[in-house]
XYZ file of C-alpha atoms in Angstrom:
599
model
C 11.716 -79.225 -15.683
C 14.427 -81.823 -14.813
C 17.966 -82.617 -13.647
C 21.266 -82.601 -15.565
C 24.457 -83.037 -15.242
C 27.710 -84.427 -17.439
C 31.341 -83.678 -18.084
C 33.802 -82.026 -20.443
C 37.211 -83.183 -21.578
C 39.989 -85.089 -19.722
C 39.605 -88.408 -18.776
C 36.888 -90.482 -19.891
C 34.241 -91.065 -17.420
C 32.688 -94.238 -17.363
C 28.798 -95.330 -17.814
C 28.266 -96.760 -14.836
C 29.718 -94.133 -13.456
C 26.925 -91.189 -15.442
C 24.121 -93.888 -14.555
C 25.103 -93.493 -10.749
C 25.399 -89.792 -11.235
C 21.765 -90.285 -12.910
C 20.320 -91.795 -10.015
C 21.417 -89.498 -7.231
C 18.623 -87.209 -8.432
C 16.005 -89.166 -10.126
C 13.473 -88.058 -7.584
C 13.693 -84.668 -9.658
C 13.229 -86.210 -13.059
C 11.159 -89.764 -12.819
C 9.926 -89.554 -16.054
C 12.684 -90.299 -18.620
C 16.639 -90.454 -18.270
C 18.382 -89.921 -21.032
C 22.317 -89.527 -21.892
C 24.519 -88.165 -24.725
C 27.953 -89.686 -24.642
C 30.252 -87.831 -26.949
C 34.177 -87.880 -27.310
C 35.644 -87.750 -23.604
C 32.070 -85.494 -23.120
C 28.408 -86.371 -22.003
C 25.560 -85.054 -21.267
C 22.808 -86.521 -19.071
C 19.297 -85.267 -18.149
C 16.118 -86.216 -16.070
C 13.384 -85.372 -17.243
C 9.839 -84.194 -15.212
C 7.835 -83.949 -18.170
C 5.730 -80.691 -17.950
C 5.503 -78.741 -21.544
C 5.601 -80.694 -24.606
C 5.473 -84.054 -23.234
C 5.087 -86.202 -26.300
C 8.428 -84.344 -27.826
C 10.455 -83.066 -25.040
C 13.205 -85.490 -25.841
C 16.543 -84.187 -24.437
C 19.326 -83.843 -25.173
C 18.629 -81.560 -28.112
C 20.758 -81.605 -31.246
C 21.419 -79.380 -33.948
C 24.562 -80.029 -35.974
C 27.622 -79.547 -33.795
C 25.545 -78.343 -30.796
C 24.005 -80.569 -28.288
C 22.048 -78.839 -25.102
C 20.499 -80.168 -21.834
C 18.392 -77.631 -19.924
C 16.603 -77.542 -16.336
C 13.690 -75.367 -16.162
C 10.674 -73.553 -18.117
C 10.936 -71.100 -20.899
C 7.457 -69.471 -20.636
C 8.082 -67.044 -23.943
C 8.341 -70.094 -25.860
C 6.119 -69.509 -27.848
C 6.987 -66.086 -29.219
C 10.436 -67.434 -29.769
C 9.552 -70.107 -31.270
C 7.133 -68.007 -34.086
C 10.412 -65.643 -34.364
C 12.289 -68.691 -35.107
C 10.546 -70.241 -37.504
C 10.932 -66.805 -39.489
C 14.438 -67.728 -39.584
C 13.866 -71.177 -41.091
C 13.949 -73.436 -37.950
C 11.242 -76.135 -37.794
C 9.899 -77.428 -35.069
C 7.869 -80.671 -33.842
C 5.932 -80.418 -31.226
C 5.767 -77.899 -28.309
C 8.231 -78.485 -25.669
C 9.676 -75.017 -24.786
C 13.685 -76.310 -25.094
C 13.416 -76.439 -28.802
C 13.817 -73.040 -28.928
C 17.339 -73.054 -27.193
C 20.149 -73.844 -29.671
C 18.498 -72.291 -32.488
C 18.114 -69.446 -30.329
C 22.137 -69.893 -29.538
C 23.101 -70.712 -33.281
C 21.438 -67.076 -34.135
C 22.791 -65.118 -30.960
C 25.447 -66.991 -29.147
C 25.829 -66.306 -25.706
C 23.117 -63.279 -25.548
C 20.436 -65.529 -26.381
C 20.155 -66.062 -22.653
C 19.305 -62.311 -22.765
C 15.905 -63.399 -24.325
C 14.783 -65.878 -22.568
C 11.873 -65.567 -19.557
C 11.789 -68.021 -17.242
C 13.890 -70.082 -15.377
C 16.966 -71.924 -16.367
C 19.664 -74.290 -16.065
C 21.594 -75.024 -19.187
C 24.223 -76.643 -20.427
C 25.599 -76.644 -24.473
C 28.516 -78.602 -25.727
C 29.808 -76.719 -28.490
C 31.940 -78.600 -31.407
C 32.153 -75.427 -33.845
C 35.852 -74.460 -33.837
C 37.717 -75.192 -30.636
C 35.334 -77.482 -28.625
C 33.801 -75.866 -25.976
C 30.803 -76.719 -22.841
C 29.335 -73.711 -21.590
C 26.614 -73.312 -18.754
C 24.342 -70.523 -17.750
C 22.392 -69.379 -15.298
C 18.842 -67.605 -15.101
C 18.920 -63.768 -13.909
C 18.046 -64.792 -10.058
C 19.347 -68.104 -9.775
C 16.362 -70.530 -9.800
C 17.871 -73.156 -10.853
C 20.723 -74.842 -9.079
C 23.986 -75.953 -10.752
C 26.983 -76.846 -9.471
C 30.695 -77.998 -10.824
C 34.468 -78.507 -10.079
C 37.454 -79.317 -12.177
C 39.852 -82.555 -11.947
C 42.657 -82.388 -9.911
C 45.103 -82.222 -13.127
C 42.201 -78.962 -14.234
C 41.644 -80.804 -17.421
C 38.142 -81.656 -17.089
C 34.814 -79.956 -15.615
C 31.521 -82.322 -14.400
C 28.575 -80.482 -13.093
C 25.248 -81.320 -11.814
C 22.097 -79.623 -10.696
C 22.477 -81.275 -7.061
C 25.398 -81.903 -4.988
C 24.602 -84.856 -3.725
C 24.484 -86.532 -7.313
C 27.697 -84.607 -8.492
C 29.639 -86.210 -5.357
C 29.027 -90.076 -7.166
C 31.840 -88.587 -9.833
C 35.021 -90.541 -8.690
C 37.121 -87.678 -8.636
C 34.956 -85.234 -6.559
C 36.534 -83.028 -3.977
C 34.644 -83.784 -0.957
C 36.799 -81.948 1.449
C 34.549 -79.786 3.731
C 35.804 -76.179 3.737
C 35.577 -75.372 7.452
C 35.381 -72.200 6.857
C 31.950 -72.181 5.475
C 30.676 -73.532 8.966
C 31.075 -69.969 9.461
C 29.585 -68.863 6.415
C 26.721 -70.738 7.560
C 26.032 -69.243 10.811
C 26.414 -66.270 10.000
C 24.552 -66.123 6.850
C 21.503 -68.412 7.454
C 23.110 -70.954 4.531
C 26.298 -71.423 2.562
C 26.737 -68.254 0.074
C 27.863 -68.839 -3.148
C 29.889 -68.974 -5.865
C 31.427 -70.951 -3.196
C 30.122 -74.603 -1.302
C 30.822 -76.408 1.652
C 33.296 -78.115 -0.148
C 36.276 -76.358 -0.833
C 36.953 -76.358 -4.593
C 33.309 -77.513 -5.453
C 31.619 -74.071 -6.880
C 27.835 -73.070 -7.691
C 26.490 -71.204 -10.830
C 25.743 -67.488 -9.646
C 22.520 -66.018 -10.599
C 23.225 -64.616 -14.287
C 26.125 -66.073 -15.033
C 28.016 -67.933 -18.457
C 30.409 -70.174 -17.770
C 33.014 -71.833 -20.350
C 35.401 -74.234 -20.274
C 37.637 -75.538 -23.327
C 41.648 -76.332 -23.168
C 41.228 -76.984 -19.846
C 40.613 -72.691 -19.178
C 37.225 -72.179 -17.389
C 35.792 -68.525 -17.838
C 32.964 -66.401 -15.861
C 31.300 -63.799 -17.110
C 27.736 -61.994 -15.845
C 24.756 -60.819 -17.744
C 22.661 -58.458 -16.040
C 19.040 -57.657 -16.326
C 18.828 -54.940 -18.670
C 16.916 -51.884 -16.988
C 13.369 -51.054 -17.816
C 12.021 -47.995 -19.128
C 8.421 -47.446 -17.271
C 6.081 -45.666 -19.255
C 4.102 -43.792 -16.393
C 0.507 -43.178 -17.065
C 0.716 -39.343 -16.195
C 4.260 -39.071 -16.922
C 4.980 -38.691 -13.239
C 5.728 -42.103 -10.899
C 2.711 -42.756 -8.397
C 1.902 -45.579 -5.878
C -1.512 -46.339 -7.807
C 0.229 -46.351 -11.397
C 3.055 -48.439 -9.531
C 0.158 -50.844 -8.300
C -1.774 -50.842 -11.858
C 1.357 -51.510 -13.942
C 2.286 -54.115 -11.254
C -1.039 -55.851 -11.584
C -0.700 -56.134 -15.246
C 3.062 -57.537 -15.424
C 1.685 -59.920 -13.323
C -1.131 -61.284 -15.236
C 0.706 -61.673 -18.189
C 3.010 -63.438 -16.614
C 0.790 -65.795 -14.976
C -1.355 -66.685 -18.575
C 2.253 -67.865 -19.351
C 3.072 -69.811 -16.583
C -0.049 -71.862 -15.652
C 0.607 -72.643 -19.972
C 1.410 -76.341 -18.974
C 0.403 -80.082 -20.036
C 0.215 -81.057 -16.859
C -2.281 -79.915 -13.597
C -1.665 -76.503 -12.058
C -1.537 -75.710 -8.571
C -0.892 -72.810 -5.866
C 0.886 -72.342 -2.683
C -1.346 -70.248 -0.236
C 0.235 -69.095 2.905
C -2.295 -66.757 4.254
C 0.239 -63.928 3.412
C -0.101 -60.726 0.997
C 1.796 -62.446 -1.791
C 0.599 -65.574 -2.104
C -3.042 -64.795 -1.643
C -2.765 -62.188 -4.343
C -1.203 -64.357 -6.779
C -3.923 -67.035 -5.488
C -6.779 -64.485 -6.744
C -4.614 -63.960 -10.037
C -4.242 -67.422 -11.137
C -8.328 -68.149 -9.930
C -9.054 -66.193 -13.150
C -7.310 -68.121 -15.556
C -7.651 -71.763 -13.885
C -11.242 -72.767 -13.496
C -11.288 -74.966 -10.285
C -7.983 -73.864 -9.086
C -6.614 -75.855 -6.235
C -4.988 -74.298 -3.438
C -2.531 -75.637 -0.532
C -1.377 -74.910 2.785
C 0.323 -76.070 5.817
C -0.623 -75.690 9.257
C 0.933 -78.154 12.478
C -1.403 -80.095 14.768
C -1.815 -78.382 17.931
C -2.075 -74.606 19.059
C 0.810 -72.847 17.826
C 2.277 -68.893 17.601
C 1.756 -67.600 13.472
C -0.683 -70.255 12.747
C -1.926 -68.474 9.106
C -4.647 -71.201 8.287
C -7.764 -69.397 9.119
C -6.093 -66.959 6.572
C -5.386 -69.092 3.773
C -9.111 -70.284 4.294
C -10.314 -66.997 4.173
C -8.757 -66.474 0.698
C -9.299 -69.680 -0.693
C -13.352 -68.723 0.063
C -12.951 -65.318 -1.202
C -11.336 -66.559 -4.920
C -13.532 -69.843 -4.501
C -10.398 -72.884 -4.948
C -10.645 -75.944 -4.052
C -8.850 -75.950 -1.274
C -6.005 -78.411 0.563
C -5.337 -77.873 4.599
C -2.294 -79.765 5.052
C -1.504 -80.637 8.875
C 1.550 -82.342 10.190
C 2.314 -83.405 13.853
C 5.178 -82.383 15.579
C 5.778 -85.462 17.280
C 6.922 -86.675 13.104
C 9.195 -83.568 13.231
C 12.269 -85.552 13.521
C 11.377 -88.365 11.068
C 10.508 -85.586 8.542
C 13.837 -83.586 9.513
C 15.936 -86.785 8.684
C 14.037 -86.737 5.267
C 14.531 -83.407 4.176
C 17.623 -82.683 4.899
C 19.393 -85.456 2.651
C 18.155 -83.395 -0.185
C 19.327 -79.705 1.144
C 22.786 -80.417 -0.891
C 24.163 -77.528 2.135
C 23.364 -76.718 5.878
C 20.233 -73.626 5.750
C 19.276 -72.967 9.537
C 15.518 -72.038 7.509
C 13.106 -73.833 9.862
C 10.605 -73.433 7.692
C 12.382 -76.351 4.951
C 10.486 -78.817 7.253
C 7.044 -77.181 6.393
C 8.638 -76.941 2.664
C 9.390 -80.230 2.184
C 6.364 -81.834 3.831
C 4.092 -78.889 1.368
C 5.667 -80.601 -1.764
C 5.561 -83.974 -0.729
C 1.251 -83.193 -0.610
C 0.872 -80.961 -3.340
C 2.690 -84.585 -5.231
C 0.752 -87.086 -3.786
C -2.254 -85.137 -5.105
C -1.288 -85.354 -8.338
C 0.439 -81.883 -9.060
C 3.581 -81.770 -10.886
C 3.114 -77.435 -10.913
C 3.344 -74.976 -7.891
C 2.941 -71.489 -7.869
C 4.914 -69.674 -5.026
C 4.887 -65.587 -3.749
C 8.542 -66.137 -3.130
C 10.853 -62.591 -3.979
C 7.991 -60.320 -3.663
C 9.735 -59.141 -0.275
C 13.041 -59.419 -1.422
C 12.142 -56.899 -4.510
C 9.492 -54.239 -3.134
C 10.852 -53.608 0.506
C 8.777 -56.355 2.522
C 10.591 -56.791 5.543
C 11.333 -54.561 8.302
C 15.020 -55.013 8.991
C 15.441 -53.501 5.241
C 13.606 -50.135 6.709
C 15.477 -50.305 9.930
C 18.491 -50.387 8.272
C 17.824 -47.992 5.954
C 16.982 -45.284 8.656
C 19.312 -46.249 10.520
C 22.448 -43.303 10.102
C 24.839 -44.912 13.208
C 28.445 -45.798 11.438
C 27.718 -49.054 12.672
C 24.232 -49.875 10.280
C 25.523 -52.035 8.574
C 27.228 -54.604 11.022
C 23.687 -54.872 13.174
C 21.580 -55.600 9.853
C 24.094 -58.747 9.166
C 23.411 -59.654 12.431
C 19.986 -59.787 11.787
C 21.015 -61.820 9.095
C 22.940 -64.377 10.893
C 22.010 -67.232 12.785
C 23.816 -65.240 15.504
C 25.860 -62.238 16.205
C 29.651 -62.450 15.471
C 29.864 -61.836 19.557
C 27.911 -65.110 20.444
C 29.868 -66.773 17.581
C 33.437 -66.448 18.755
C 32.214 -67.421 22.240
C 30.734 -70.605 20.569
C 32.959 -71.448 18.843
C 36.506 -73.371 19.601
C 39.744 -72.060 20.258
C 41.299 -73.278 16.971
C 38.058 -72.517 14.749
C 38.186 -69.228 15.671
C 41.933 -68.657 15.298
C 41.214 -69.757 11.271
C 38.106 -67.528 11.081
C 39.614 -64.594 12.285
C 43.496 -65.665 10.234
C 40.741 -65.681 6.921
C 39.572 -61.786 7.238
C 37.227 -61.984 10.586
C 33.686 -63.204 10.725
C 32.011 -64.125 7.137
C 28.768 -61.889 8.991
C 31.317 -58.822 9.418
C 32.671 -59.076 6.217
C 29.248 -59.522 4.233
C 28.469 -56.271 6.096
C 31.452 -54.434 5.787
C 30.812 -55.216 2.117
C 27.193 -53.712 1.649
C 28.044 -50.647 3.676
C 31.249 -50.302 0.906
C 28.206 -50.843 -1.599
C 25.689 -48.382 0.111
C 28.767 -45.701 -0.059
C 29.626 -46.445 -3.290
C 26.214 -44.880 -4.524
C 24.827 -46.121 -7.361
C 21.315 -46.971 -5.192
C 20.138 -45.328 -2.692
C 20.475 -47.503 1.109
C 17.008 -48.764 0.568
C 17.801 -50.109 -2.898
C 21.491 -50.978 -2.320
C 19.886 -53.622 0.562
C 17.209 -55.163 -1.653
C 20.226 -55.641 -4.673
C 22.494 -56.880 -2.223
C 19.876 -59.481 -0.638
C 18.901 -60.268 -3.990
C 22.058 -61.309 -5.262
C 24.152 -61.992 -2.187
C 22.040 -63.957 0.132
C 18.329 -64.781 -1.906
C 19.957 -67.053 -4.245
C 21.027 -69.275 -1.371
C 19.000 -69.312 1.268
C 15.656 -69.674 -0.313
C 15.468 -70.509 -3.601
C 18.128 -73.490 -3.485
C 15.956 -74.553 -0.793
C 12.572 -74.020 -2.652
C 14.388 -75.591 -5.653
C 15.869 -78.924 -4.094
C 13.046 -79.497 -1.968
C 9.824 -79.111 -4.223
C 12.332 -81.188 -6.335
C 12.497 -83.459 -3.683
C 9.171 -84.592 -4.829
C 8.981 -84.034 -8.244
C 7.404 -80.687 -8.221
C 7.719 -77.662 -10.496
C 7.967 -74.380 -8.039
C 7.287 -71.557 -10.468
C 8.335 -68.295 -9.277
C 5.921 -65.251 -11.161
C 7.461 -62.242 -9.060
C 11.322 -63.511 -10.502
C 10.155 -62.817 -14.369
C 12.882 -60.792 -15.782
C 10.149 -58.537 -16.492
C 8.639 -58.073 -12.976
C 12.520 -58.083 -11.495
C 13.228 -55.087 -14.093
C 10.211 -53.297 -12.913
C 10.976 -53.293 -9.735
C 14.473 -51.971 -10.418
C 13.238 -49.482 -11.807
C 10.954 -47.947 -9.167
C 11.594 -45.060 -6.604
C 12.044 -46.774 -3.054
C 9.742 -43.831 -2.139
C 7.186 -46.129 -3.832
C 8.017 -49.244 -2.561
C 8.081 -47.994 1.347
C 5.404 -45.690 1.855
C 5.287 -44.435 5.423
C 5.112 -47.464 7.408
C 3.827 -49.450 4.459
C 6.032 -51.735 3.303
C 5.437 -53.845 -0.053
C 3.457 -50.889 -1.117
C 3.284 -51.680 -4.782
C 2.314 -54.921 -3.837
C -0.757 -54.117 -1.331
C -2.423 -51.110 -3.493
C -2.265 -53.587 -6.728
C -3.986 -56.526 -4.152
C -6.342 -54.172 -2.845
C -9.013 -55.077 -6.035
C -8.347 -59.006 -5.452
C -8.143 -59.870 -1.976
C -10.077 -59.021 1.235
C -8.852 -56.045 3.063
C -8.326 -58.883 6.297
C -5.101 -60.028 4.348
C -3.717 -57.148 3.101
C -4.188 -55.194 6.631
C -2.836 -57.748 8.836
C 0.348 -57.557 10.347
C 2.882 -59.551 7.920
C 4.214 -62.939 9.409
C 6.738 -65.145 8.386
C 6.177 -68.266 6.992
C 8.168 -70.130 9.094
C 8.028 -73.013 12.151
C 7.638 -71.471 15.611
C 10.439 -73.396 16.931
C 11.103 -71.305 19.948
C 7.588 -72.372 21.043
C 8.519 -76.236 19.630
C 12.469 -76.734 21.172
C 11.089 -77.018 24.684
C 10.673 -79.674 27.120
C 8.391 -82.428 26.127
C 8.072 -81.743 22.137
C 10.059 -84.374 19.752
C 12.456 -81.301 18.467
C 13.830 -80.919 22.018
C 14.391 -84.249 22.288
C 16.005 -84.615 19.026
C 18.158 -81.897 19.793
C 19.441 -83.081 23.329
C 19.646 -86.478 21.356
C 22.348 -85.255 18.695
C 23.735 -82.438 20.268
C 24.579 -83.410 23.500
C 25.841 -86.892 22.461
C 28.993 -88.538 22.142
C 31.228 -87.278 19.000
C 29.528 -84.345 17.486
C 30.446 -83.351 13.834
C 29.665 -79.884 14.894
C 32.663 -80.602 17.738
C 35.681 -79.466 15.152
C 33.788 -76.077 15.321
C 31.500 -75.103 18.160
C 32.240 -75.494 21.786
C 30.249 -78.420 23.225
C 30.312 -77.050 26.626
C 28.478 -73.879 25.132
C 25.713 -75.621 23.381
C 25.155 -77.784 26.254
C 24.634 -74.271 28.539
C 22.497 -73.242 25.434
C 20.376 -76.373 25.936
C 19.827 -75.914 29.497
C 18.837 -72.178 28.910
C 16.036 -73.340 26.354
C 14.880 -75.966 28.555
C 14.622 -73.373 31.761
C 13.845 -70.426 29.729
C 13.042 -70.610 26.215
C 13.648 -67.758 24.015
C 13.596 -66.900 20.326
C 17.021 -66.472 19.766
C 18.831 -69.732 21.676
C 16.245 -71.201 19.819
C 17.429 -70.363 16.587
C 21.394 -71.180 17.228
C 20.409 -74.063 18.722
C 18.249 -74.961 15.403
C 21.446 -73.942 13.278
C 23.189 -76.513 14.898
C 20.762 -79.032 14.295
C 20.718 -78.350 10.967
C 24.349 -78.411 10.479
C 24.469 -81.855 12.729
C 21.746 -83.635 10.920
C 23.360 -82.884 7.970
C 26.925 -83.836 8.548
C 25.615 -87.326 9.505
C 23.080 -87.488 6.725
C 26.389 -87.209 4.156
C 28.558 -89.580 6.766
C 31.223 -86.587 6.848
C 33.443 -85.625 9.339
C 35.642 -82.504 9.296
């Protein structure tokens, strides 16, 4: 796992220059920093030396080819046997040796074997000189890039914040993606905050050479499921489940370095908890809980299924009144706004699960996203008004496009609605043109559209940047193409049965966790900050602090007359929804001052 980043063609870009870049995001690769410098190209990399420490060396060279990666490759090994068939040698047994032989035999499809996660980047010298960059199949692993202003040269880097120390970098804020924000929970890519500074989409190759840059996607292949009776049935679902899952997991705890897992007290996590307890004698488990008496508390949970697989078990507790010292923390590594509340509990998770000597963390995350987990996908799905589709993005947004344009200012507005209308509208406009389009049913044509549209973004950039943060390895088990390919392939008649949601899931638990956890009403794992933004906690305060003061950087887009009345409502009454705008704006505040912008 590390950080890269580096450039391609144009102008030479000094040393000093790569070593700044370098530093920006050492926090995600402490162990070794290494750069290639080539002719008017480089290639840099941090390195958080999991697999293969002794030889994990990067960049990687093999004639005209030289590679950087971010990531794991947890079918290393059989790769590696497969190459070695072909001639390739190896020392060692760091899993990104098996990359640019894997590209010299297969070119760009050799992403199309890979399982894991991945960001990569090749400079190609065969022929016309080339650098090319892919993605993994959900988008893991962040990347992000922008050309010069003459288009002659492309730099990238795996955080924002580190590909901003390039002199040349755009840093002009689009305001249109204030929008984009509040109305989708975080900034959506391919697009940033900054206008003509792009992400990596889940899946995809990019190549630049000649100063051209070209896009193309490669999609998870669909499975074939061999049913046990020949028919599809919850409890095959649930068996064939169970047994992706523990092949995947005798991969992934595969590491040279301690093992550890996340355990939230939900369905997910406390199955996967059970899962990895066979493998990993002593496992140790984690959660977080806040001092105090609080709505969703999951500890007594967690406990519960940390007894029940026997781990050694970590209660992490943090106090609200260090909410704001935390929230000034975390948010200078969120490269974007994301109104997620639950990025303080995130952040302050990782920074433990470090100082107790992990460098690997097993998360549930995508299990919902994939089997039908959350109750807005059902509602919508039932739901046969012509108007579905614009309350679901709703539910999506931080608010509804009707408290929006009341928010926000005359002129912001005006260029929201000159640019197509709301970005919430539009997104929703968009699925329901998917849902008629037909090629999933309106159960599976949400989950796909989540999964590509708004997962990506909203949680895994911010698991990614902020067990990063710490120098922490979040592997993902339900995101193996294999798992993702299974669940593509099942009926939604098997992934929502009845009122059961996650059914695959739960039936495939049932043998491995109490019947407490998988019975319980599902919660998010989130902060209850309706019950926290009131008089007399630090998050109010902090709130009336930067909100309400002089010179907002939120003031170029949101009334400050309206979030003043929003303030006084929370004090007087406080609800869950003026909660969460008011959060958004936090967020968004918070971080406009953490980067020193202005619009």
């Amino acid at each position: 796992m590390c950080r890269i980043y580096g450039y391609f063609d144009g102008e030479t870009v000094d040393r000093d220059v790569l070593h700044a870049v370098a530093q920006g995001m050492r926090h995600g690769g402490p162990d070794e920093q290494t750069v290639h410098v080539g002719d008017a190209w480089a290639l840099g990399n941090n390195r958080l030396a999991v697999q293969g420490i002794a030889h994990g060396h990067q960049p990687y060279v093999l004639g005209d080819m030289t590679c950087v990666f971010n990531g794991e490759i947890y079918n290393h090994r059989e790769l590696r046997a497969e190459l070695a068939s072909h001639g390739y040698r190896f020392e060692g047994d760091c899993d990104g040796d098996v990359l640019l032989p894997l590209y010299e035999l297969h070119g760009d499809a050799f992403v199309k074997r890979l399982e894991g996660m991945f960001a990569i980047a090749i400079v190609d010298r065969r022929g016309e000189p080339c650098l090319k960059l892919y993605n993994d199949h959900a988008g893991m692993k962040s990347l992000y890039y922008y050309l010069s202003g003459d288009g002659r040269r492309l730099c990238f880097a795996s955080e924002l914040r580190a590909l901003s120390r390039f002199p040349d970098f755009p840093d002009a804020i689009d305001p249109l993606a204030v929008d984009r924000y509040l109305g989708g929970k975080a900034v959506w890519g391919p697009g940033t905050v900054h206008t003509k500074v792009h992400t990596l989409v889940p899946g995809a190759t990019l190549r630049f050479a000649g100063g051209r840059l070209t896009l193309t996607h490669t999609p998870l292949e669909p499975a074939e499921v061999a049913w046990p009776d020949g028919e599809p049935g919850l409890t095959a679902a649930a068996g064939l489940l169970d047994e992706l899952l523990r092949h995947e997991l005798t991969r992934m705890l595969d590491a040279d370095v301690p093992v550890c897992v996340i355990t939230s007290g939900g369905l997910d996590s406390s199955y996967l908890t059970a899962l990895a307890g066979e493998t990993v004698p002593d496992l140790a488990s984690f959660n977080i809980a806040y001092r105090g008496d609080w709505p969703a508390d999951e500890r007594h949970f967690a406990e519960e299924v940390a007894a029940h697989c026997g781990t050694r078990h970590h209660q992490v507790l943090i106090d609200p009144k260090d909410f704001p010292g935390i929230i000034d923390r975390f948010i200078s590594h969120l490269d974007q706004p994301n109104n997620a509340p639950h990025s303080l509990s995130t952040f302050a998770l990782f920074e433990a699960i470090h100082e107790a000597g992990f460098k690997v963390a097993l998360t549930g995350d995508g299990a919902d996203e994939l089997f039908g987990g959350y109750a807005r996908y059902v509602k919508a799905a039932r739901d046969d008004s012509a108007t579905w589709h614009r309350g679901y993005q709703d539910v999506m947004a931080a608010s509804g496009t009707a408290t929006l344009a009341r928010l926000y200012t005359p002129d912001h507005l005006a260029r929201v609605m000159s640019a197509g209308g709301h970005f919430a509208d539009r997104s929703g406009d968009e699925l329901a043109r998917r849902a008629r389009a037909g090629d999933h049913d309106k159960l599976e044509t949400l989950l796909r559209y989540d999964q590509s549209e708004r997962f990506p973004y909203y949680i895994l950039r911010r698991v990614d940047h902020l067990s990063m943060a710490h120098a922490v390895e979040a592997r993902i088990p339900f995101l193996q193409p294999a798992v993702m390919r299974f669940a593509h392939a099942l009926p939604t008649g098997l992934k929502v049965v009845g009122d059961t949601v996650k059914a695959p899931v739960a039936e495939a638990a049932r043998r491995w966790i109490p019947e407490s956890i998988i019975n319980r009403p599902k919660q998010p794992f989130t902060l209850p900050i309706a019950a926290m933004i009131k008089p007399g906690e630090a998050v109010h305060d902090m709130i009336g602090d930067l909100l309400l003061g002089p010179d907002p950087g939120y003031g170029a887009f949101v009334r400050r007359d309206a979030v003043r009345e929003l303030f006084r409502m929370q004090s007087e009454r406080p609800d869950a929804h003026t909660a969460e705008v008011l959060w958004s704006l936090l967020m968004l505040e918070t971080w406009l001052s953490a980067r020193n912008l202005r619009p």
